[in-house]
XYZ file of C-alpha atoms in Angstrom:
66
model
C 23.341 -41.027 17.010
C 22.239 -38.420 19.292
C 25.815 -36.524 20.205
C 27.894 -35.566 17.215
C 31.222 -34.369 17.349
C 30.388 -30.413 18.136
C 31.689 -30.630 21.736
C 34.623 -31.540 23.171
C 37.405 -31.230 25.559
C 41.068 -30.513 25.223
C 43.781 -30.203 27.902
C 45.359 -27.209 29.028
C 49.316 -27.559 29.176
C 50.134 -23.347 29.826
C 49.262 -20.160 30.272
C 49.565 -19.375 26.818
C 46.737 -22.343 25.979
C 44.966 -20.867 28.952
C 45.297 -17.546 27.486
C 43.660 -18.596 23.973
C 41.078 -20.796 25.537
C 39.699 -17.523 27.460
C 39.694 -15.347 24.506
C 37.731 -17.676 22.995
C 34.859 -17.755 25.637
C 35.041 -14.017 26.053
C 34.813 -13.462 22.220
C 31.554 -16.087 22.556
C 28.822 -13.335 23.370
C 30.222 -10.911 20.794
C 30.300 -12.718 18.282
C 26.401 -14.087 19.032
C 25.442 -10.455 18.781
C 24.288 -10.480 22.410
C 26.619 -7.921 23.045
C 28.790 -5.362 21.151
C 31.980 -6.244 23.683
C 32.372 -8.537 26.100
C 32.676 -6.446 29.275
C 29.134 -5.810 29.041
C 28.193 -9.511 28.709
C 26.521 -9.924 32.386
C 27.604 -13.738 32.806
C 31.352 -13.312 31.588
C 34.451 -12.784 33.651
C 35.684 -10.308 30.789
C 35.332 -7.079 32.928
C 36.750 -8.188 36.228
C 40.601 -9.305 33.226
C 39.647 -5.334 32.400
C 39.479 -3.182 35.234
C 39.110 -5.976 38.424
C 35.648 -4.997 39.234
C 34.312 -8.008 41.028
C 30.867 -9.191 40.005
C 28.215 -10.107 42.204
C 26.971 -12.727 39.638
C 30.379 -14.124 38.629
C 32.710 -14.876 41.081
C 36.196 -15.541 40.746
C 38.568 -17.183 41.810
C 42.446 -17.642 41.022
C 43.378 -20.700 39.060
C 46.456 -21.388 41.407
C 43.909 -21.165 44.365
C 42.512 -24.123 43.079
């Protein structure tokens, strides 16, 4: 078997999910040691949630734009 059970997916039903979900993948480089907070974690979204700088490697847009 060549895909165990580390990944998966798991629907979304509100913002409170959506919340927790984007903690999680902002936590992801701290807690690899890449970084000692996520703002400074070039390929993360965490600064622009912080102070709305927009990145020029990350760009985002709104979920309701979507």
């Amino acid at each position: 078997r060549v895909w165990k059970s580390r990944f998966h997916s798991s629907a979304i039903f509100n913002e409170r999910g959506m919340r927790r979900v984007m903690r999680y993948i902002h936590r992801n480089p701290v807690k690899a040691a890449l970084v000692g907070i996520a703002i400074d974690y070039r390929w993360c979204s965490a600064r622009w949630y912080v102070d709305r700088t927009q990145d020029t490697v990350v760009k985002l847009v709104h979920l309701r734009e979507l």
